[in-house]
């Protein structure tokens, strides 16, 4: 089974692509997290977990989901992390997770996808995004071949900079960068409520026809990137920035 966590669709795309390669089922962890209910899953084939990279680690919200959920059957666990640049030393934390869950860690595969963290960075243009996705499909197919062959993903060389990104920089990121307060809407908001529907933490409420953000946020960028009117801004950082939301894989077949 392929369990994925996604905000703007990159990890969903790769999960569904690999599911086609492996003839596997997929499970959307973000939708389950939104319900605030526990989950118990079973698989007779290796587990494949697909998630984006937040601060050079697994997203803390997804990590909590994995720790609290029950997974029975197969013990082998493969991890695939989508990213806009690199995953740092995310594998070290994932190994610790596998030890706590008594899984057989089979490695982590980085898959470069279009940048979606527009609170800090620029999203690529449509043509460039398509080029990046085509290359990512090849990486995902190679990863699927390792799984089919019952082989772990190749070990990656980890640099001191990778270690720093996934430790001190990650802590700084969650303490000082991930905040909901800067989110707001412009006069272009039509009150459609799509941002509320997309928020996996139920942090957005509609008041007087407009979205209002609470204090919970994981910076998945689902609200700002899925807004049909581009009416959501993050402070002044996102003004005039391109939005990015990955198309569904099955619609591209």
Short mmCIF file of N, CA and C in Angstrom, two decimals, residues 30-145:
data_model
loop_
_atom_site.label_atom_id
_atom_site.label_comp_id
_atom_site.label_asym_id
_atom_site.label_seq_id
_atom_site.Cartn_x
_atom_site.Cartn_y
_atom_site.Cartn_z
N UNK A 30 -3.60 12.96 4.44
CA UNK A 30 -4.07 14.31 4.77
C UNK A 30 -5.58 14.34 4.99
N UNK A 31 -6.31 13.61 4.16
CA UNK A 31 -7.77 13.54 4.34
C UNK A 31 -8.11 12.89 5.66
N UNK A 32 -7.35 11.88 6.05
CA UNK A 32 -7.59 11.20 7.33
C UNK A 32 -7.25 12.13 8.50
N UNK A 33 -6.16 12.88 8.36
CA UNK A 33 -5.77 13.82 9.40
C UNK A 33 -6.87 14.87 9.61
N UNK A 34 -7.48 15.30 8.53
CA UNK A 34 -8.54 16.31 8.62
C UNK A 34 -9.73 15.81 9.44
N UNK A 35 -10.00 14.50 9.40
CA UNK A 35 -11.13 13.96 10.17
C UNK A 35 -10.83 13.85 11.65
N UNK A 36 -9.53 13.91 12.00
CA UNK A 36 -9.07 13.79 13.40
C UNK A 36 -9.39 12.42 14.00
N UNK A 37 -9.51 11.42 13.14
CA UNK A 37 -9.79 10.07 13.61
C UNK A 37 -8.56 9.19 13.42
N UNK A 38 -8.37 8.22 14.30
CA UNK A 38 -7.26 7.30 14.17
C UNK A 38 -7.54 6.33 13.03
N UNK A 39 -6.49 5.68 12.55
CA UNK A 39 -6.65 4.77 11.42
C UNK A 39 -5.82 3.52 11.63
N UNK A 40 -6.32 2.41 11.13
CA UNK A 40 -5.59 1.15 11.15
C UNK A 40 -5.56 0.61 9.73
N UNK A 41 -4.36 0.39 9.21
CA UNK A 41 -4.19 -0.07 7.83
C UNK A 41 -3.46 -1.40 7.81
N UNK A 42 -3.74 -2.19 6.76
CA UNK A 42 -3.10 -3.50 6.61
C UNK A 42 -2.61 -3.67 5.19
N UNK A 43 -1.44 -4.24 5.03
CA UNK A 43 -0.90 -4.52 3.70
C UNK A 43 -0.05 -5.78 3.73
N UNK A 44 -0.21 -6.58 2.70
CA UNK A 44 0.62 -7.79 2.56
C UNK A 44 1.85 -7.52 1.71
N UNK A 45 1.93 -6.30 1.14
CA UNK A 45 3.08 -5.89 0.35
C UNK A 45 3.82 -4.79 1.11
N UNK A 46 5.07 -4.50 0.72
CA UNK A 46 5.82 -3.46 1.42
C UNK A 46 5.08 -2.13 1.48
N UNK A 47 5.23 -1.45 2.59
CA UNK A 47 4.64 -0.13 2.74
C UNK A 47 5.49 0.88 1.97
N UNK A 48 4.82 1.79 1.28
CA UNK A 48 5.51 2.89 0.61
C UNK A 48 4.87 4.18 1.12
N UNK A 49 5.69 5.02 1.74
CA UNK A 49 5.19 6.28 2.29
C UNK A 49 5.75 7.43 1.45
N UNK A 50 4.86 8.26 0.93
CA UNK A 50 5.26 9.37 0.06
C UNK A 50 4.84 10.68 0.72
N UNK A 51 5.79 11.58 0.88
CA UNK A 51 5.50 12.85 1.55
C UNK A 51 6.42 13.95 1.02
N UNK A 52 6.01 15.20 1.18
CA UNK A 52 6.89 16.31 0.81
C UNK A 52 7.97 16.50 1.87
N UNK A 53 8.93 17.34 1.57
CA UNK A 53 10.00 17.67 2.50
C UNK A 53 9.70 19.02 3.13
N UNK A 54 9.54 19.06 4.44
CA UNK A 54 9.32 20.32 5.16
C UNK A 54 10.55 20.57 6.04
N UNK A 55 11.31 21.58 5.68
CA UNK A 55 12.49 21.87 6.49
C UNK A 55 13.48 20.73 6.53
N UNK A 56 13.63 20.02 5.42
CA UNK A 56 14.60 18.92 5.28
C UNK A 56 14.31 17.74 6.21
N UNK A 57 13.03 17.53 6.49
CA UNK A 57 12.57 16.36 7.23
C UNK A 57 11.18 15.98 6.74
N UNK A 58 10.69 14.84 7.21
CA UNK A 58 9.28 14.54 7.01
C UNK A 58 8.46 15.64 7.69
N UNK A 59 7.32 16.03 7.12
CA UNK A 59 6.46 16.99 7.81
C UNK A 59 6.10 16.47 9.20
N UNK A 60 6.20 17.32 10.20
CA UNK A 60 5.90 16.89 11.57
C UNK A 60 4.49 16.33 11.69
N UNK A 61 3.56 16.91 10.96
CA UNK A 61 2.17 16.46 11.03
C UNK A 61 2.04 15.03 10.50
N UNK A 62 2.75 14.73 9.42
CA UNK A 62 2.72 13.38 8.85
C UNK A 62 3.43 12.40 9.78
N UNK A 63 4.52 12.85 10.38
CA UNK A 63 5.25 12.01 11.33
C UNK A 63 4.35 11.62 12.50
N UNK A 64 3.59 12.58 13.01
CA UNK A 64 2.66 12.30 14.11
C UNK A 64 1.59 11.31 13.68
N UNK A 65 1.11 11.46 12.45
CA UNK A 65 0.12 10.54 11.91
C UNK A 65 0.67 9.11 11.87
N UNK A 66 1.89 8.95 11.40
CA UNK A 66 2.51 7.63 11.31
C UNK A 66 2.71 7.02 12.69
N UNK A 67 3.11 7.83 13.65
CA UNK A 67 3.35 7.33 15.00
C UNK A 67 2.06 6.86 15.66
N UNK A 68 0.97 7.59 15.42
CA UNK A 68 -0.30 7.29 16.09
C UNK A 68 -1.12 6.20 15.39
N UNK A 69 -0.86 5.97 14.11
CA UNK A 69 -1.65 5.00 13.34
C UNK A 69 -1.12 3.58 13.50
N UNK A 70 -1.96 2.62 13.18
CA UNK A 70 -1.59 1.21 13.28
C UNK A 70 -1.41 0.64 11.88
N UNK A 71 -0.28 -0.02 11.66
CA UNK A 71 0.03 -0.63 10.37
C UNK A 71 0.35 -2.11 10.61
N UNK A 72 -0.45 -2.98 10.04
CA UNK A 72 -0.24 -4.42 10.23
C UNK A 72 0.13 -5.09 8.92
N UNK A 73 0.65 -6.32 9.06
CA UNK A 73 1.04 -7.08 7.87
C UNK A 73 2.52 -6.94 7.58
N UNK A 74 2.85 -6.50 6.40
CA UNK A 74 4.23 -6.36 5.94
C UNK A 74 5.02 -5.40 6.84
N UNK A 75 6.32 -5.70 7.02
CA UNK A 75 7.17 -4.89 7.87
C UNK A 75 8.15 -3.99 7.09
N UNK A 76 8.35 -4.29 5.83
CA UNK A 76 9.28 -3.47 5.05
C UNK A 76 8.65 -2.12 4.72
N UNK A 77 9.44 -1.05 4.87
CA UNK A 77 8.92 0.30 4.66
C UNK A 77 9.88 1.12 3.79
N UNK A 78 9.36 1.58 2.67
CA UNK A 78 10.08 2.46 1.76
C UNK A 78 9.54 3.88 1.92
N UNK A 79 10.42 4.87 1.83
CA UNK A 79 9.99 6.27 1.93
C UNK A 79 10.41 7.03 0.69
N UNK A 80 9.48 7.81 0.17
CA UNK A 80 9.73 8.66 -1.00
C UNK A 80 9.41 10.09 -0.59
N UNK A 81 10.38 10.99 -0.77
CA UNK A 81 10.17 12.37 -0.37
C UNK A 81 10.30 13.31 -1.56
N UNK A 82 9.22 14.03 -1.84
CA UNK A 82 9.26 15.02 -2.91
C UNK A 82 9.85 16.31 -2.35
N UNK A 83 10.54 17.05 -3.18
CA UNK A 83 11.21 18.26 -2.72
C UNK A 83 11.43 19.21 -3.87
N UNK A 84 11.70 20.47 -3.52
CA UNK A 84 12.02 21.46 -4.53
C UNK A 84 13.50 21.55 -4.79
N UNK A 85 14.31 21.01 -3.85
CA UNK A 85 15.77 21.05 -4.03
C UNK A 85 16.42 19.80 -3.48
N UNK A 86 16.33 19.58 -2.15
CA UNK A 86 16.95 18.39 -1.56
C UNK A 86 16.24 18.03 -0.27
N UNK A 87 16.57 16.87 0.30
CA UNK A 87 15.89 16.39 1.52
C UNK A 87 16.81 16.41 2.73
N UNK A 88 18.02 16.98 2.58
CA UNK A 88 18.93 17.04 3.71
C UNK A 88 19.26 15.66 4.24
N UNK A 89 19.21 15.52 5.55
CA UNK A 89 19.48 14.23 6.20
C UNK A 89 18.18 13.66 6.79
N UNK A 90 17.11 13.74 6.01
CA UNK A 90 15.80 13.27 6.48
C UNK A 90 15.82 11.78 6.81
N UNK A 91 16.67 11.03 6.15
CA UNK A 91 16.71 9.58 6.35
C UNK A 91 17.02 9.18 7.78
N UNK A 92 17.81 9.97 8.51
CA UNK A 92 18.16 9.62 9.89
C UNK A 92 16.93 9.59 10.78
N UNK A 93 16.09 10.60 10.66
CA UNK A 93 14.86 10.64 11.44
C UNK A 93 13.90 9.54 11.05
N UNK A 94 13.87 9.21 9.76
CA UNK A 94 12.99 8.15 9.27
C UNK A 94 13.44 6.79 9.81
N UNK A 95 14.74 6.60 9.88
CA UNK A 95 15.25 5.34 10.45
C UNK A 95 14.81 5.19 11.90
N UNK A 96 14.86 6.28 12.66
CA UNK A 96 14.40 6.22 14.05
C UNK A 96 12.91 5.89 14.12
N UNK A 97 12.14 6.47 13.23
CA UNK A 97 10.71 6.16 13.17
C UNK A 97 10.50 4.68 12.92
N UNK A 98 11.24 4.12 11.95
CA UNK A 98 11.10 2.70 11.61
C UNK A 98 11.45 1.81 12.81
N UNK A 99 12.46 2.20 13.54
CA UNK A 99 12.83 1.43 14.73
C UNK A 99 11.70 1.43 15.75
N UNK A 100 11.06 2.60 15.93
CA UNK A 100 9.98 2.69 16.91
C UNK A 100 8.74 1.93 16.46
N UNK A 101 8.53 1.82 15.13
CA UNK A 101 7.36 1.11 14.60
C UNK A 101 7.68 -0.36 14.30
N UNK A 102 8.94 -0.74 14.51
CA UNK A 102 9.41 -2.09 14.20
C UNK A 102 9.24 -2.43 12.71
N UNK A 103 9.53 -1.43 11.91
CA UNK A 103 9.55 -1.62 10.46
C UNK A 103 10.98 -1.90 10.01
N UNK A 104 11.11 -2.54 8.88
CA UNK A 104 12.41 -2.77 8.26
C UNK A 104 12.65 -1.62 7.27
N UNK A 105 13.48 -0.70 7.66
CA UNK A 105 13.75 0.50 6.86
C UNK A 105 14.42 0.12 5.54
N UNK A 106 13.79 0.55 4.44
CA UNK A 106 14.30 0.23 3.10
C UNK A 106 14.83 1.44 2.36
N UNK A 107 15.08 2.51 3.10
CA UNK A 107 15.69 3.69 2.50
C UNK A 107 14.70 4.75 2.10
N UNK A 108 15.26 5.91 1.71
CA UNK A 108 14.46 7.05 1.29
C UNK A 108 14.90 7.49 -0.10
N UNK A 109 13.92 7.79 -0.95
CA UNK A 109 14.18 8.19 -2.34
C UNK A 109 13.76 9.64 -2.53
N UNK A 110 14.70 10.56 -2.82
CA UNK A 110 14.31 11.95 -3.10
C UNK A 110 13.78 12.06 -4.53
N UNK A 111 12.69 12.77 -4.71
CA UNK A 111 12.13 13.01 -6.04
C UNK A 111 11.93 14.52 -6.21
N UNK A 112 12.69 15.10 -7.09
CA UNK A 112 12.60 16.54 -7.33
C UNK A 112 11.31 16.87 -8.07
N UNK A 113 10.49 17.73 -7.47
CA UNK A 113 9.24 18.18 -8.07
C UNK A 113 9.22 19.71 -8.11
N UNK A 114 8.28 20.30 -8.83
CA UNK A 114 8.23 21.77 -8.89
C UNK A 114 8.10 22.41 -7.51
N UNK A 115 8.83 23.48 -7.30
CA UNK A 115 8.77 24.20 -6.02
C UNK A 115 7.35 24.71 -5.77
N UNK A 116 6.85 24.48 -4.56
CA UNK A 116 5.49 24.93 -4.23
C UNK A 116 5.45 25.80 -2.98
N UNK A 117 6.59 25.97 -2.31
CA UNK A 117 6.61 26.72 -1.06
C UNK A 117 6.77 28.22 -1.36
N UNK A 118 5.68 28.80 -1.84
CA UNK A 118 5.77 30.18 -2.33
C UNK A 118 5.84 31.21 -1.21
N UNK A 119 5.70 30.78 0.04
CA UNK A 119 5.90 31.72 1.14
C UNK A 119 7.34 32.22 1.17
N UNK A 120 8.26 31.42 0.61
CA UNK A 120 9.67 31.81 0.56
C UNK A 120 10.25 31.80 -0.85
N UNK A 121 9.80 30.86 -1.70
CA UNK A 121 10.45 30.67 -2.99
C UNK A 121 9.50 30.93 -4.16
N UNK A 122 10.07 30.87 -5.34
CA UNK A 122 9.30 31.07 -6.57
C UNK A 122 8.89 29.73 -7.16
N UNK A 123 7.63 29.62 -7.56
CA UNK A 123 7.18 28.43 -8.28
C UNK A 123 7.60 28.55 -9.75
N UNK A 124 7.92 27.44 -10.40
CA UNK A 124 8.34 27.50 -11.81
C UNK A 124 7.17 27.80 -12.73
N UNK A 125 7.48 28.22 -13.94
CA UNK A 125 6.45 28.42 -14.95
C UNK A 125 5.86 27.08 -15.37
N UNK A 126 4.76 27.13 -16.09
CA UNK A 126 4.06 25.90 -16.45
C UNK A 126 4.93 24.96 -17.28
N UNK A 127 5.64 25.49 -18.25
CA UNK A 127 6.49 24.66 -19.11
C UNK A 127 7.61 24.01 -18.32
N UNK A 128 8.25 24.78 -17.45
CA UNK A 128 9.34 24.25 -16.64
C UNK A 128 8.81 23.21 -15.65
N UNK A 129 7.63 23.46 -15.09
CA UNK A 129 7.03 22.51 -14.16
C UNK A 129 6.78 21.17 -14.84
N UNK A 130 6.27 21.20 -16.06
CA UNK A 130 6.03 19.97 -16.80
C UNK A 130 7.32 19.21 -17.05
N UNK A 131 8.38 19.95 -17.34
CA UNK A 131 9.70 19.32 -17.58
C UNK A 131 10.20 18.64 -16.30
N UNK A 132 10.04 19.31 -15.17
CA UNK A 132 10.47 18.75 -13.89
C UNK A 132 9.67 17.48 -13.57
N UNK A 133 8.37 17.52 -13.83
CA UNK A 133 7.51 16.37 -13.53
C UNK A 133 7.88 15.17 -14.41
N UNK A 134 8.18 15.40 -15.67
CA UNK A 134 8.57 14.29 -16.55
C UNK A 134 9.84 13.60 -16.03
N UNK A 135 10.80 14.40 -15.56
CA UNK A 135 12.02 13.83 -14.99
C UNK A 135 11.71 13.09 -13.69
N UNK A 136 10.80 13.65 -12.89
CA UNK A 136 10.41 13.02 -11.63
C UNK A 136 9.76 11.66 -11.86
N UNK A 137 9.01 11.53 -12.94
CA UNK A 137 8.38 10.25 -13.26
C UNK A 137 9.43 9.17 -13.47
N UNK A 138 10.53 9.53 -14.11
CA UNK A 138 11.61 8.56 -14.34
C UNK A 138 12.23 8.12 -13.01
N UNK A 139 12.44 9.08 -12.10
CA UNK A 139 12.98 8.75 -10.78
C UNK A 139 12.02 7.85 -10.03
N UNK A 140 10.72 8.17 -10.10
CA UNK A 140 9.70 7.36 -9.41
C UNK A 140 9.65 5.95 -9.99
N UNK A 141 9.78 5.83 -11.30
CA UNK A 141 9.76 4.51 -11.94
C UNK A 141 10.97 3.69 -11.51
N UNK A 142 12.12 4.35 -11.39
CA UNK A 142 13.32 3.66 -10.90
C UNK A 142 13.12 3.18 -9.46
N UNK A 143 12.47 4.03 -8.66
CA UNK A 143 12.18 3.64 -7.28
C UNK A 143 11.24 2.45 -7.23
N UNK A 144 10.24 2.45 -8.11
CA UNK A 144 9.30 1.34 -8.15
C UNK A 144 10.01 0.04 -8.53
N UNK A 145 11.02 0.15 -9.39
CA UNK A 145 11.77 -1.04 -9.81
C UNK A 145 12.54 -1.65 -8.63
#
